[in-house]
Amino acid sequence: MKLATWNVNSLNVRLPQVLDWLRDNPVDALGLQELKLTDDKFPQQAFTDIGYHAVWTGQKTYNGVAILSREPGEDVTRDIGNYTDIQRRVIATTLPSPAGPVRVVCVYCPNGQALDSDKYVYKLEWFLALRDWLKSELARYPRLAVLGDYNIAPADEDVHDPAKWEGGVHVSPPERDALKQLIGLGLSDAFRLFEQPPKSFSWWDYRMMGFRRNAGLRIDHILLSDPLREVCTACDIDKGPRGNTQPSDHTPVIATLTF
DNA sequence: ATGGTCGTGAGACGA
């Protein structure tokens, strides 16, 4: 079973690239972030045509998340428990697997903008709410995968130039602590279960030829509960789509589970 | 060089 995540930065613009990628990488589930379209504009038929089910929650201009899957899902959730948030950042569904139900949670975590921003306060609050909700999800679903754009680079090795980024959003100690609190629920960063090339990133700024210089961050993650960690046999970043014409600034991350 | 580039949607704003 392969699970993937990709922040597409507008599904309107990136739909052809998503379809192409799925033809080459027929994963069992793909979480998408930053759809930037309303529910009525979601291109369901295009995914149906290539054999994928879809669940989504959209929003005009900003945010929006979806999960595409080979098998239909159950128990779709579009909120973090009781946390009231007009921003559409979470969707979850339960998929079948040989080992039993796998809960897939797709998240588009807040960016935070800057350490002195109200958006940074919102980001940290949002992560607390996510943690509390994931704790209850984990109790209900032992096989839990939480994938998406976390907008947090877990460690300096996930940053192209730690000195330049120090004191900035995505790397600050409170943000890294927020991510560690998710890990502390009993989740593992699938990417770090394996030996990886140095300077592995999942996002590169459009500006300053960030991709060409490999000036990136690893901020897109797949977190796995212990029963899934035990069967995870690979986790890789596919840099290919970042080299496309008119690319997203993020590229997919894929985890392989072998039951 | 304190900027740069995208996407959205029609001027900034968010990332």
PDB file of C-alpha atoms (C1' of nucleotides) in Angstrom:
ATOM      1  CA  MET A   1       0.000   0.000   0.000  1.00  0.00           C
ATOM      2  CA  LYS A   2       1.399   3.346  -1.027  1.00  0.00           C
ATOM      3  CA  LEU A   3       0.353   6.604   0.605  1.00  0.00           C
ATOM      4  CA  ALA A   4       1.411   9.980  -0.779  1.00  0.00           C
ATOM      5  CA  THR A   5       1.043  13.681  -0.084  1.00  0.00           C
ATOM      6  CA  TRP A   6       1.386  16.676  -2.380  1.00  0.00           C
ATOM      7  CA  ASN A   7       0.719  20.359  -1.853  1.00  0.00           C
ATOM      8  CA  VAL A   8      -0.367  21.314  -5.372  1.00  0.00           C
ATOM      9  CA  ASN A   9      -0.788  25.091  -4.847  1.00  0.00           C
ATOM     10  CA  SER A  10      -4.021  25.338  -6.873  1.00  0.00           C
ATOM     11  CA  LEU A  11      -5.674  22.200  -8.180  1.00  0.00           C
ATOM     12  CA  ASN A  12      -7.110  24.237 -11.052  1.00  0.00           C
ATOM     13  CA  VAL A  13      -3.625  24.891 -12.361  1.00  0.00           C
ATOM     14  CA  ARG A  14      -2.071  21.577 -11.369  1.00  0.00           C
ATOM     15  CA  LEU A  15      -4.814  19.086 -12.295  1.00  0.00           C
ATOM     16  CA  PRO A  16      -3.036  17.864 -15.462  1.00  0.00           C
ATOM     17  CA  GLN A  17       0.153  17.314 -13.465  1.00  0.00           C
ATOM     18  CA  VAL A  18      -1.706  15.395 -10.754  1.00  0.00           C
ATOM     19  CA  LEU A  19      -3.339  13.168 -13.366  1.00  0.00           C
ATOM     20  CA  ASP A  20       0.011  12.562 -15.069  1.00  0.00           C
ATOM     21  CA  TRP A  21       1.686  11.796 -11.760  1.00  0.00           C
ATOM     22  CA  LEU A  22      -1.002   9.307 -10.737  1.00  0.00           C
ATOM     23  CA  ARG A  23      -0.674   7.486 -14.030  1.00  0.00           C
ATOM     24  CA  ASP A  24       3.050   7.082 -13.370  1.00  0.00           C
ATOM     25  CA  ASN A  25       2.621   6.553  -9.615  1.00  0.00           C
ATOM     26  CA  PRO A  26      -0.642   4.680  -9.031  1.00  0.00           C
ATOM     27  CA  VAL A  27      -0.563   5.086  -5.250  1.00  0.00           C
ATOM     28  CA  ASP A  28      -3.421   3.777  -3.126  1.00  0.00           C
ATOM     29  CA  ALA A  29      -4.055   7.177  -1.603  1.00  0.00           C
ATOM     30  CA  LEU A  30      -2.897  10.716  -2.343  1.00  0.00           C
ATOM     31  CA  GLY A  31      -3.540  13.631  -0.002  1.00  0.00           C
ATOM     32  CA  LEU A  32      -3.668  17.013  -1.727  1.00  0.00           C
ATOM     33  CA  GLN A  33      -3.300  20.411  -0.098  1.00  0.00           C
ATOM     34  CA  GLU A  34      -3.926  23.999  -1.181  1.00  0.00           C
ATOM     35  CA  LEU A  35      -6.686  23.165  -3.633  1.00  0.00           C
ATOM     36  CA  LYS A  36      -7.638  26.865  -3.770  1.00  0.00           C
ATOM     37  CA  LEU A  37     -11.070  26.068  -5.133  1.00  0.00           C
ATOM     38  CA  THR A  38     -14.610  25.782  -3.819  1.00  0.00           C
ATOM     39  CA  ASP A  39     -16.315  22.421  -3.334  1.00  0.00           C
ATOM     40  CA  ASP A  40     -18.427  22.833  -6.472  1.00  0.00           C
ATOM     41  CA  LYS A  41     -15.299  23.331  -8.610  1.00  0.00           C
ATOM     42  CA  PHE A  42     -13.571  20.121  -7.488  1.00  0.00           C
ATOM     43  CA  PRO A  43     -12.722  18.047 -10.610  1.00  0.00           C
ATOM     44  CA  GLN A  44     -14.224  14.796  -9.357  1.00  0.00           C
ATOM     45  CA  GLN A  45     -14.941  13.397 -12.817  1.00  0.00           C
ATOM     46  CA  ALA A  46     -11.302  13.703 -13.897  1.00  0.00           C
ATOM     47  CA  PHE A  47     -10.283  11.476 -10.979  1.00  0.00           C
ATOM     48  CA  THR A  48     -13.176   9.059 -11.485  1.00  0.00           C
ATOM     49  CA  ASP A  49     -12.023   8.653 -15.079  1.00  0.00           C
ATOM     50  CA  ILE A  50      -8.615   7.366 -13.959  1.00  0.00           C
ATOM     51  CA  GLY A  51      -9.991   5.098 -11.265  1.00  0.00           C
ATOM     52  CA  TYR A  52      -9.796   7.208  -8.120  1.00  0.00           C
ATOM     53  CA  HIS A  53     -12.383   8.000  -5.501  1.00  0.00           C
ATOM     54  CA  ALA A  54     -12.155  11.440  -3.947  1.00  0.00           C
ATOM     55  CA  VAL A  55     -13.247  13.261  -0.831  1.00  0.00           C
ATOM     56  CA  TRP A  56     -12.547  16.946  -0.400  1.00  0.00           C
ATOM     57  CA  THR A  57     -13.236  20.117   1.474  1.00  0.00           C
ATOM     58  CA  GLY A  58     -12.630  23.287  -0.478  1.00  0.00           C
ATOM     59  CA  GLN A  59     -12.440  27.008   0.073  1.00  0.00           C
ATOM     60  CA  LYS A  60     -12.316  29.996  -2.241  1.00  0.00           C
ATOM     61  CA  THR A  61      -8.772  31.226  -2.977  1.00  0.00           C
ATOM     62  CA  TYR A  62      -7.119  29.654   0.063  1.00  0.00           C
ATOM     63  CA  ASN A  63      -6.505  26.261   1.641  1.00  0.00           C
ATOM     64  CA  GLY A  64      -8.627  23.241   0.710  1.00  0.00           C
ATOM     65  CA  VAL A  65      -7.640  19.588   1.047  1.00  0.00           C
ATOM     66  CA  ALA A  66      -8.601  16.285  -0.560  1.00  0.00           C
ATOM     67  CA  ILE A  67      -7.838  12.580  -0.405  1.00  0.00           C
ATOM     68  CA  LEU A  68      -7.850  10.532  -3.597  1.00  0.00           C
ATOM     69  CA  SER A  69      -7.991   6.773  -3.160  1.00  0.00           C
ATOM     70  CA  ARG A  70      -8.209   3.581  -5.173  1.00  0.00           C
ATOM     71  CA  GLU A  71     -10.771   2.138  -2.777  1.00  0.00           C
ATOM     72  CA  PRO A  72     -13.724   4.120  -1.454  1.00  0.00           C
ATOM     73  CA  GLY A  73     -13.244   5.480   2.058  1.00  0.00           C
ATOM     74  CA  GLU A  74     -15.527   5.562   5.073  1.00  0.00           C
ATOM     75  CA  ASP A  75     -16.076   7.848   8.050  1.00  0.00           C
ATOM     76  CA  VAL A  76     -15.021  11.073   6.348  1.00  0.00           C
ATOM     77  CA  THR A  77     -14.168  13.893   8.740  1.00  0.00           C
ATOM     78  CA  ARG A  78     -13.482  17.517   7.799  1.00  0.00           C
ATOM     79  CA  ASP A  79     -12.680  19.123  11.128  1.00  0.00           C
ATOM     80  CA  ILE A  80     -10.243  18.851  14.019  1.00  0.00           C
ATOM     81  CA  GLY A  81     -12.645  17.672  16.660  1.00  0.00           C
ATOM     82  CA  ASN A  82     -14.452  20.640  18.183  1.00  0.00           C
ATOM     83  CA  TYR A  83     -11.907  23.246  17.038  1.00  0.00           C
ATOM     84  CA  THR A  84     -13.845  25.888  15.129  1.00  0.00           C
ATOM     85  CA  ASP A  85     -11.957  26.888  11.995  1.00  0.00           C
ATOM     86  CA  ILE A  86     -13.376  28.374   8.834  1.00  0.00           C
ATOM     87  CA  GLN A  87     -10.123  27.498   7.064  1.00  0.00           C
ATOM     88  CA  ARG A  88     -10.395  24.158   5.316  1.00  0.00           C
ATOM     89  CA  ARG A  89      -7.215  22.385   6.360  1.00  0.00           C
ATOM     90  CA  VAL A  90      -8.124  18.830   7.350  1.00  0.00           C
ATOM     91  CA  ILE A  91      -9.825  15.835   5.815  1.00  0.00           C
ATOM     92  CA  ALA A  92      -9.731  12.246   6.987  1.00  0.00           C
ATOM     93  CA  THR A  93     -11.064   8.959   5.689  1.00  0.00           C
ATOM     94  CA  THR A  94     -10.710   5.289   6.514  1.00  0.00           C
ATOM     95  CA  LEU A  95      -9.398   2.964   3.822  1.00  0.00           C
ATOM     96  CA  PRO A  96      -9.317  -0.835   3.689  1.00  0.00           C
ATOM     97  CA  SER A  97      -6.005  -2.712   3.841  1.00  0.00           C
ATOM     98  CA  PRO A  98      -4.963  -6.352   4.273  1.00  0.00           C
ATOM     99  CA  ALA A  99      -4.204  -5.558   7.912  1.00  0.00           C
ATOM    100  CA  GLY A 100      -7.560  -3.904   8.524  1.00  0.00           C
ATOM    101  CA  PRO A 101      -8.769  -0.297   8.347  1.00  0.00           C
ATOM    102  CA  VAL A 102      -6.166   2.412   7.825  1.00  0.00           C
ATOM    103  CA  ARG A 103      -7.119   5.910   8.918  1.00  0.00           C
ATOM    104  CA  VAL A 104      -5.660   8.516   6.553  1.00  0.00           C
ATOM    105  CA  VAL A 105      -5.584  12.115   7.744  1.00  0.00           C
ATOM    106  CA  CYS A 106      -4.590  14.830   5.270  1.00  0.00           C
ATOM    107  CA  VAL A 107      -3.481  18.146   6.789  1.00  0.00           C
ATOM    108  CA  TYR A 108      -2.553  21.556   5.471  1.00  0.00           C
ATOM    109  CA  CYS A 109      -1.011  23.125   8.540  1.00  0.00           C
ATOM    110  CA  PRO A 110      -0.907  26.934   8.851  1.00  0.00           C
ATOM    111  CA  ASN A 111       2.142  28.709   7.443  1.00  0.00           C
ATOM    112  CA  GLY A 112       2.525  31.131  10.347  1.00  0.00           C
ATOM    113  CA  GLN A 113       3.960  33.927   8.180  1.00  0.00           C
ATOM    114  CA  ALA A 114       6.388  35.317  10.803  1.00  0.00           C
ATOM    115  CA  LEU A 115       7.133  34.876  14.489  1.00  0.00           C
ATOM    116  CA  ASP A 116       5.509  38.194  15.415  1.00  0.00           C
ATOM    117  CA  SER A 117       2.386  37.539  13.357  1.00  0.00           C
ATOM    118  CA  ASP A 118      -1.114  36.728  14.562  1.00  0.00           C
ATOM    119  CA  LYS A 119      -0.894  33.887  12.069  1.00  0.00           C
ATOM    120  CA  TYR A 120       1.952  32.392  14.079  1.00  0.00           C
ATOM    121  CA  VAL A 121      -0.238  32.378  17.203  1.00  0.00           C
ATOM    122  CA  TYR A 122      -2.967  30.707  15.152  1.00  0.00           C
ATOM    123  CA  LYS A 123      -0.467  28.136  13.888  1.00  0.00           C
ATOM    124  CA  LEU A 124       0.565  27.090  17.385  1.00  0.00           C
ATOM    125  CA  GLU A 125      -3.045  26.994  18.597  1.00  0.00           C
ATOM    126  CA  TRP A 126      -3.998  24.953  15.568  1.00  0.00           C
ATOM    127  CA  PHE A 127      -1.269  22.411  16.289  1.00  0.00           C
ATOM    128  CA  LEU A 128      -2.488  22.039  19.877  1.00  0.00           C
ATOM    129  CA  ALA A 129      -5.993  21.337  18.580  1.00  0.00           C
ATOM    130  CA  LEU A 130      -4.574  18.903  16.013  1.00  0.00           C
ATOM    131  CA  ARG A 131      -2.655  17.071  18.721  1.00  0.00           C
ATOM    132  CA  ASP A 132      -5.712  16.684  20.925  1.00  0.00           C
ATOM    133  CA  TRP A 133      -7.804  15.443  18.034  1.00  0.00           C
ATOM    134  CA  LEU A 134      -5.140  13.044  16.761  1.00  0.00           C
ATOM    135  CA  LYS A 135      -4.903  11.547  20.232  1.00  0.00           C
ATOM    136  CA  SER A 136      -8.561  10.566  20.009  1.00  0.00           C
ATOM    137  CA  GLU A 137      -8.162   9.412  16.410  1.00  0.00           C
ATOM    138  CA  LEU A 138      -5.263   7.187  17.429  1.00  0.00           C
ATOM    139  CA  ALA A 139      -7.402   5.648  20.157  1.00  0.00           C
ATOM    140  CA  ARG A 140     -10.059   4.809  17.583  1.00  0.00           C
ATOM    141  CA  TYR A 141      -7.756   3.797  14.744  1.00  0.00           C
ATOM    142  CA  PRO A 142      -4.509   2.019  15.658  1.00  0.00           C
ATOM    143  CA  ARG A 143      -3.399   2.133  12.015  1.00  0.00           C
ATOM    144  CA  LEU A 144      -3.123   5.896  11.533  1.00  0.00           C
ATOM    145  CA  ALA A 145      -1.281   7.870   8.846  1.00  0.00           C
ATOM    146  CA  VAL A 146      -1.151  11.661   9.086  1.00  0.00           C
ATOM    147  CA  LEU A 147       0.207  13.161   5.921  1.00  0.00           C
ATOM    148  CA  GLY A 148       0.436  16.621   4.493  1.00  0.00           C
ATOM    149  CA  ASP A 149       2.120  20.005   4.473  1.00  0.00           C
ATOM    150  CA  TYR A 150       3.136  20.689   8.085  1.00  0.00           C
ATOM    151  CA  ASN A 151       4.976  23.923   7.317  1.00  0.00           C
ATOM    152  CA  ILE A 152       7.601  22.818   9.851  1.00  0.00           C
ATOM    153  CA  ALA A 153      11.113  21.564   9.137  1.00  0.00           C
ATOM    154  CA  PRO A 154      11.715  19.105  11.990  1.00  0.00           C
ATOM    155  CA  ALA A 155      15.480  19.583  12.307  1.00  0.00           C
ATOM    156  CA  ASP A 156      18.342  21.581  10.848  1.00  0.00           C
ATOM    157  CA  GLU A 157      19.136  18.733   8.449  1.00  0.00           C
ATOM    158  CA  ASP A 158      15.763  19.509   6.858  1.00  0.00           C
ATOM    159  CA  VAL A 159      16.846  23.078   6.060  1.00  0.00           C
ATOM    160  CA  HIS A 160      19.165  24.033   3.189  1.00  0.00           C
ATOM    161  CA  ASP A 161      20.768  26.863   5.172  1.00  0.00           C
ATOM    162  CA  PRO A 162      19.946  26.647   8.893  1.00  0.00           C
ATOM    163  CA  ALA A 163      21.863  29.827   9.698  1.00  0.00           C
ATOM    164  CA  LYS A 164      19.831  31.815   7.212  1.00  0.00           C
ATOM    165  CA  TRP A 165      16.545  30.402   8.487  1.00  0.00           C
ATOM    166  CA  GLU A 166      17.306  30.713  12.194  1.00  0.00           C
ATOM    167  CA  GLY A 167      14.710  32.864  13.919  1.00  0.00           C
ATOM    168  CA  GLY A 168      12.273  32.375  11.072  1.00  0.00           C
ATOM    169  CA  VAL A 169       8.977  30.650  10.712  1.00  0.00           C
ATOM    170  CA  HIS A 170       9.051  26.885   9.856  1.00  0.00           C
ATOM    171  CA  VAL A 171      12.086  26.228  12.079  1.00  0.00           C
ATOM    172  CA  SER A 172      11.376  28.020  15.374  1.00  0.00           C
ATOM    173  CA  PRO A 173      11.621  25.945  18.580  1.00  0.00           C
ATOM    174  CA  PRO A 174       7.903  26.338  19.440  1.00  0.00           C
ATOM    175  CA  GLU A 175       6.958  25.011  16.008  1.00  0.00           C
ATOM    176  CA  ARG A 176       9.381  22.130  16.246  1.00  0.00           C
ATOM    177  CA  ASP A 177       8.048  21.393  19.717  1.00  0.00           C
ATOM    178  CA  ALA A 178       4.499  21.360  18.303  1.00  0.00           C
ATOM    179  CA  LEU A 179       5.584  18.733  15.779  1.00  0.00           C
ATOM    180  CA  LYS A 180       7.378  16.761  18.500  1.00  0.00           C
ATOM    181  CA  GLN A 181       4.136  16.723  20.467  1.00  0.00           C
ATOM    182  CA  LEU A 182       2.441  15.006  17.542  1.00  0.00           C
ATOM    183  CA  ILE A 183       5.304  12.512  17.366  1.00  0.00           C
ATOM    184  CA  GLY A 184       4.920  12.041  21.108  1.00  0.00           C
ATOM    185  CA  LEU A 185       1.427  10.647  20.614  1.00  0.00           C
ATOM    186  CA  GLY A 186       3.100   7.598  19.140  1.00  0.00           C
ATOM    187  CA  LEU A 187       3.791   8.634  15.561  1.00  0.00           C
ATOM    188  CA  SER A 188       6.946   8.390  13.473  1.00  0.00           C
ATOM    189  CA  ASP A 189       8.298  10.546  10.645  1.00  0.00           C
ATOM    190  CA  ALA A 190       8.314   7.885   7.939  1.00  0.00           C
ATOM    191  CA  PHE A 191      11.070   9.620   5.966  1.00  0.00           C
ATOM    192  CA  ARG A 192      13.549   9.278   8.824  1.00  0.00           C
ATOM    193  CA  LEU A 193      12.920   5.560   9.258  1.00  0.00           C
ATOM    194  CA  PHE A 194      15.364   5.068   6.390  1.00  0.00           C
ATOM    195  CA  GLU A 195      18.749   6.267   5.291  1.00  0.00           C
ATOM    196  CA  GLN A 196      18.213   9.286   3.054  1.00  0.00           C
ATOM    197  CA  PRO A 197      20.313  11.458   0.803  1.00  0.00           C
ATOM    198  CA  PRO A 198      21.578  14.607   2.525  1.00  0.00           C
ATOM    199  CA  LYS A 199      19.818  17.833   1.596  1.00  0.00           C
ATOM    200  CA  SER A 200      16.486  16.114   0.969  1.00  0.00           C
ATOM    201  CA  PHE A 201      13.701  18.665   0.703  1.00  0.00           C
ATOM    202  CA  SER A 202      10.024  18.731  -0.312  1.00  0.00           C
ATOM    203  CA  TRP A 203       9.555  22.464  -0.936  1.00  0.00           C
ATOM    204  CA  TRP A 204      11.592  25.082  -2.742  1.00  0.00           C
ATOM    205  CA  ASP A 205      10.789  28.780  -2.988  1.00  0.00           C
ATOM    206  CA  TYR A 206       9.712  29.949  -6.425  1.00  0.00           C
ATOM    207  CA  ARG A 207      12.007  32.924  -5.995  1.00  0.00           C
ATOM    208  CA  MET A 208      15.755  33.035  -6.448  1.00  0.00           C
ATOM    209  CA  MET A 209      15.787  29.792  -8.444  1.00  0.00           C
ATOM    210  CA  GLY A 210      15.292  27.906  -5.211  1.00  0.00           C
ATOM    211  CA  PHE A 211      14.884  24.515  -6.851  1.00  0.00           C
ATOM    212  CA  ARG A 212      17.889  24.887  -9.119  1.00  0.00           C
ATOM    213  CA  ARG A 213      20.025  25.771  -6.092  1.00  0.00           C
ATOM    214  CA  ASN A 214      18.319  23.079  -3.964  1.00  0.00           C
ATOM    215  CA  ALA A 215      17.537  25.870  -1.517  1.00  0.00           C
ATOM    216  CA  GLY A 216      14.624  24.049   0.084  1.00  0.00           C
ATOM    217  CA  LEU A 217      12.980  22.774   3.229  1.00  0.00           C
ATOM    218  CA  ARG A 218      11.538  19.398   4.182  1.00  0.00           C
ATOM    219  CA  ILE A 219       8.120  20.447   5.461  1.00  0.00           C
ATOM    220  CA  ASP A 220       5.845  17.777   3.929  1.00  0.00           C
ATOM    221  CA  HIS A 221       5.658  14.701   6.099  1.00  0.00           C
ATOM    222  CA  ILE A 222       3.999  11.332   6.526  1.00  0.00           C
ATOM    223  CA  LEU A 223       3.572  10.401  10.183  1.00  0.00           C
ATOM    224  CA  LEU A 224       2.762   6.766  10.959  1.00  0.00           C
ATOM    225  CA  SER A 225       1.430   5.082  14.069  1.00  0.00           C
ATOM    226  CA  ASP A 226       3.425   2.109  15.364  1.00  0.00           C
ATOM    227  CA  PRO A 227       1.457  -0.629  13.561  1.00  0.00           C
ATOM    228  CA  LEU A 228       2.072   1.167  10.262  1.00  0.00           C
ATOM    229  CA  ARG A 229       5.668   2.064  11.081  1.00  0.00           C
ATOM    230  CA  GLU A 230       6.362  -1.637  11.555  1.00  0.00           C
ATOM    231  CA  VAL A 231       5.250  -2.383   7.995  1.00  0.00           C
ATOM    232  CA  CYS A 232       6.704   0.725   6.342  1.00  0.00           C
ATOM    233  CA  THR A 233       9.374  -0.433   3.889  1.00  0.00           C
ATOM    234  CA  ALA A 234      10.194   2.852   2.132  1.00  0.00           C
ATOM    235  CA  CYS A 235       9.592   6.579   2.199  1.00  0.00           C
ATOM    236  CA  ASP A 236      10.795   8.791  -0.599  1.00  0.00           C
ATOM    237  CA  ILE A 237      10.496  12.284  -1.996  1.00  0.00           C
ATOM    238  CA  ASP A 238       9.738  12.424  -5.717  1.00  0.00           C
ATOM    239  CA  LYS A 239      11.498  15.565  -6.915  1.00  0.00           C
ATOM    240  CA  GLY A 240      10.290  15.007 -10.477  1.00  0.00           C
ATOM    241  CA  PRO A 241       7.168  17.183 -10.466  1.00  0.00           C
ATOM    242  CA  ARG A 242       9.087  20.156  -9.064  1.00  0.00           C
ATOM    243  CA  GLY A 243      10.956  20.202 -12.363  1.00  0.00           C
ATOM    244  CA  ASN A 244       7.751  20.377 -14.413  1.00  0.00           C
ATOM    245  CA  THR A 245       6.805  23.402 -16.430  1.00  0.00           C
ATOM    246  CA  GLN A 246       4.611  25.569 -14.170  1.00  0.00           C
ATOM    247  CA  PRO A 247       5.287  23.407 -11.112  1.00  0.00           C
ATOM    248  CA  SER A 248       3.892  23.529  -7.612  1.00  0.00           C
ATOM    249  CA  ASP A 249       6.485  24.781  -5.140  1.00  0.00           C
ATOM    250  CA  HIS A 250       6.071  21.439  -3.294  1.00  0.00           C
ATOM    251  CA  THR A 251       6.759  17.934  -4.555  1.00  0.00           C
ATOM    252  CA  PRO A 252       5.222  14.577  -3.525  1.00  0.00           C
ATOM    253  CA  VAL A 253       6.308  12.388  -0.620  1.00  0.00           C
ATOM    254  CA  ILE A 254       5.431   8.681  -0.776  1.00  0.00           C
ATOM    255  CA  ALA A 255       5.420   5.993   1.919  1.00  0.00           C
ATOM    256  CA  THR A 256       5.243   2.290   1.080  1.00  0.00           C
ATOM    257  CA  LEU A 257       3.527  -0.088   3.498  1.00  0.00           C
ATOM    258  CA  THR A 258       4.090  -3.812   2.949  1.00  0.00           C
ATOM    259  CA  PHE A 259       1.510  -5.945   4.699  1.00  0.00           C
TER     260      PHE A 259
ATOM    261  C1'  DA B   1      21.118  44.296  -3.366  1.00  0.00           C
ATOM    262  C1'  DT B   2      15.996  43.312   2.729  1.00  0.00           C
ATOM    263  C1'  DG B   3      14.294  42.028  -3.511  1.00  0.00           C
ATOM    264  C1'  DG B   4      13.171  38.149  -5.991  1.00  0.00           C
ATOM    265  C1'  DT B   5       7.824  34.418  -7.883  1.00  0.00           C
ATOM    266  C1'  DC B   6       3.610  32.304  -8.008  1.00  0.00           C
ATOM    267  C1'  DG B   7      -1.919  31.968  -7.597  1.00  0.00           C
ATOM    268  C1'  DT B   8      -5.915  34.448  -7.090  1.00  0.00           C
ATOM    269  C1'  DG B   9      -8.487  37.766  -9.086  1.00  0.00           C
ATOM    270  C1'  DA B  10      -8.433  42.454 -10.337  1.00  0.00           C
ATOM    271  C1'  DG B  11      -5.279  45.221  -5.998  1.00  0.00           C
ATOM    272  C1'  DA B  12      -2.981  43.448  -2.679  1.00  0.00           C
ATOM    273  C1'  DC B  13      -2.265  39.458  -0.005  1.00  0.00           C
ATOM    274  C1'  DG B  14      -0.744  34.931   1.287  1.00  0.00           C
ATOM    275  C1'  DA B  15       2.809  31.606   0.730  1.00  0.00           C
TER     276       DA B  15
END
